[in-house]
PDB file of C-alpha atoms in Angstrom:
ATOM      1  CA  MET R   1       6.684 -29.925  18.386  1.00 61.00           C
ATOM      2  CA  ASN R   2       5.838 -27.473  16.865  1.00 66.00           C
ATOM      3  CA  LYS R   3       9.033 -25.069  15.890  1.00 73.00           C
ATOM      4  CA  PHE R   4       9.920 -21.902  17.409  1.00 64.00           C
ATOM      5  CA  GLN R   5      10.939 -19.593  14.941  1.00 60.00           C
ATOM      6  CA  VAL R   6      11.735 -15.707  15.266  1.00 53.00           C
ATOM      7  CA  ARG R   7      11.066 -13.517  12.891  1.00 56.00           C
ATOM      8  CA  LEU R   8      12.239  -9.710  12.390  1.00 57.00           C
ATOM      9  CA  ASN R   9      11.691  -6.530  12.299  1.00 66.00           C
ATOM     10  CA  LYS R  10      13.578  -5.486   8.896  1.00 70.00           C
ATOM     11  CA  ARG R  11      15.053  -2.295   8.303  1.00 73.00           C
ATOM     12  CA  ASN R  12      15.417   0.640   5.382  1.00 81.00           C
ATOM     13  CA  ILE R  13      13.628  -1.989   3.100  1.00 88.00           C
ATOM     14  CA  PRO R  14      14.651  -0.157  -0.383  1.00 92.00           C
ATOM     15  CA  GLU R  15      11.034   0.961  -1.914  1.00 93.00           C
ATOM     16  CA  GLU R  16      11.360  -1.307  -5.022  1.00 95.00           C
ATOM     17  CA  GLU R  17      10.837  -4.382  -2.646  1.00 95.00           C
ATOM     18  CA  LEU R  18       7.617  -2.080  -0.466  1.00 96.00           C
ATOM     19  CA  LEU R  19       5.586  -1.672  -3.643  1.00 96.00           C
ATOM     20  CA  ALA R  20       6.667  -4.949  -5.789  1.00 97.00           C
ATOM     21  CA  ASP R  21       5.620  -6.745  -2.160  1.00 96.00           C
ATOM     22  CA  LEU R  22       2.036  -4.158  -3.345  1.00 96.00           C
ATOM     23  CA  LYS R  23       1.606  -5.707  -7.004  1.00 96.00           C
ATOM     24  CA  ARG R  24       2.584  -8.937  -5.466  1.00 97.00           C
ATOM     25  CA  VAL R  25      -0.111  -9.099  -3.683  1.00 96.00           C
ATOM     26  CA  ALA R  26      -3.023  -7.482  -5.715  1.00 96.00           C
ATOM     27  CA  ALA R  27      -1.860  -9.915  -8.309  1.00 97.00           C
ATOM     28  CA  GLU R  28      -2.386 -12.328  -6.353  1.00 96.00           C
ATOM     29  CA  LEU R  29      -5.775 -10.803  -5.275  1.00 95.00           C
ATOM     30  CA  SER R  30      -5.924 -10.061  -8.383  1.00 96.00           C
ATOM     31  CA  LYS R  31      -6.900  -6.702  -8.065  1.00 93.00           C
ATOM     32  CA  ASN R  32      -5.621  -3.460  -9.467  1.00 93.00           C
ATOM     33  CA  SER R  33      -5.731  -1.170  -5.710  1.00 92.00           C
ATOM     34  CA  LEU R  34      -5.990  -2.789  -2.794  1.00 92.00           C
ATOM     35  CA  THR R  35      -7.552  -1.857   1.281  1.00 91.00           C
ATOM     36  CA  ASN R  36      -4.565  -1.537   3.742  1.00 89.00           C
ATOM     37  CA  LEU R  37      -6.373  -4.617   5.579  1.00 92.00           C
ATOM     38  CA  GLU R  38      -6.304  -6.484   2.025  1.00 93.00           C
ATOM     39  CA  TYR R  39      -2.846  -5.836   2.441  1.00 94.00           C
ATOM     40  CA  THR R  40      -2.368  -6.432   6.513  1.00 93.00           C
ATOM     41  CA  ALA R  41      -3.595 -10.473   5.189  1.00 93.00           C
ATOM     42  CA  LYS R  42      -0.710 -10.837   2.750  1.00 94.00           C
ATOM     43  CA  GLY R  43       1.325  -8.318   2.751  1.00 94.00           C
ATOM     44  CA  ASN R  44       4.963  -9.190   4.079  1.00 93.00           C
ATOM     45  CA  PHE R  45       5.357  -5.334   5.924  1.00 92.00           C
ATOM     46  CA  GLY R  46       3.217  -3.903   7.860  1.00 92.00           C
ATOM     47  CA  VAL R  47       1.146  -1.003   5.872  1.00 93.00           C
ATOM     48  CA  ASN R  48       3.146   1.652   8.524  1.00 92.00           C
ATOM     49  CA  THR R  49       5.754   0.969   7.512  1.00 92.00           C
ATOM     50  CA  PHE R  50       4.140   2.652   3.622  1.00 94.00           C
ATOM     51  CA  LEU R  51       2.794   5.230   6.127  1.00 94.00           C
ATOM     52  CA  ARG R  52       5.862   6.847   7.232  1.00 93.00           C
ATOM     53  CA  ARG R  53       7.639   6.082   4.012  1.00 94.00           C
ATOM     54  CA  PHE R  54       4.880   6.944   1.055  1.00 94.00           C
ATOM     55  CA  LYS R  55       3.662   9.462   4.263  1.00 93.00           C
ATOM     56  CA  GLN R  56      -0.657   7.843   1.975  1.00 90.00           C
ATOM     57  CA  TRP R  57      -1.101   4.438   1.466  1.00 92.00           C
ATOM     58  CA  ASN R  58      -3.180   5.777  -1.363  1.00 90.00           C
ATOM     59  CA  LEU R  59      -0.276   7.121  -2.612  1.00 92.00           C
ATOM     60  CA  ALA R  60       2.065   4.153  -2.830  1.00 94.00           C
ATOM     61  CA  LEU R  61      -1.037   2.174  -4.478  1.00 95.00           C
ATOM     62  CA  GLN R  62       0.016   5.085  -7.204  1.00 93.00           C
ATOM     63  CA  LYS R  63       4.188   4.526  -7.279  1.00 95.00           C
ATOM     64  CA  ALA R  64       2.457   0.768  -7.785  1.00 96.00           C
ATOM     65  CA  GLY R  65       1.476   0.844 -10.636  1.00 95.00           C
ATOM     66  CA  LEU R  66      -2.394   0.701  -8.777  1.00 95.00           C
ATOM     67  CA  GLU R  67      -5.593   2.482  -8.174  1.00 90.00           C
ATOM     68  CA  ALA R  68      -5.949   3.937  -4.820  1.00 81.00           C
ATOM     69  CA  PRO R  69      -9.259   3.537  -4.320  1.00 72.00           C
ATOM     70  CA  ASN R  70     -10.712   6.692  -2.256  1.00 67.00           C
ATOM     71  CA  ARG R  71      -8.970   9.750  -3.544  1.00 65.00           C
ATOM     72  CA  GLN R  72      -8.716  12.511  -0.842  1.00 66.00           C
ATOM     73  CA  ASP R  73      -7.457  16.882  -1.729  1.00 72.00           C
ATOM     74  CA  ILE R  74      -9.493  16.735  -5.666  1.00 73.00           C
ATOM     75  CA  PRO R  75      -9.530  19.812  -6.620  1.00 80.00           C
ATOM     76  CA  ASP R  76     -12.386  21.866  -7.065  1.00 83.00           C
ATOM     77  CA  THR R  77     -12.727  23.119 -10.578  1.00 87.00           C
ATOM     78  CA  GLU R  78     -12.400  18.543 -11.273  1.00 80.00           C
ATOM     79  CA  LEU R  79     -15.584  18.322  -8.318  1.00 80.00           C
ATOM     80  CA  PHE R  80     -17.309  20.580 -10.089  1.00 83.00           C
ATOM     81  CA  GLU R  81     -15.936  19.091 -13.596  1.00 85.00           C
ATOM     82  CA  ASN R  82     -17.634  15.797 -12.607  1.00 80.00           C
ATOM     83  CA  ILE R  83     -20.150  17.145 -10.968  1.00 87.00           C
ATOM     84  CA  ALA R  84     -21.441  18.580 -14.941  1.00 87.00           C
ATOM     85  CA  ALA R  85     -20.868  15.743 -16.139  1.00 83.00           C
TER      86      ALA R  85
END
């Protein structure tokens, strides 16, 4: 017979614990960036927890020392420099 387990939601998770879990999943996948779908499959917390805490998925990745795969709100000067290059 399977044992029933209740999984309680944690509240007020320290930022360091959230970022450490992002790093753990990235290391497990041998990646320097994560999509929210990759994190959902192996992470300990919900993606919405990161969005509430950091406002953007990319900001959470950056705070964890990971690369943000999809940048938004890039300044026009940087875009034109990229075109020129």
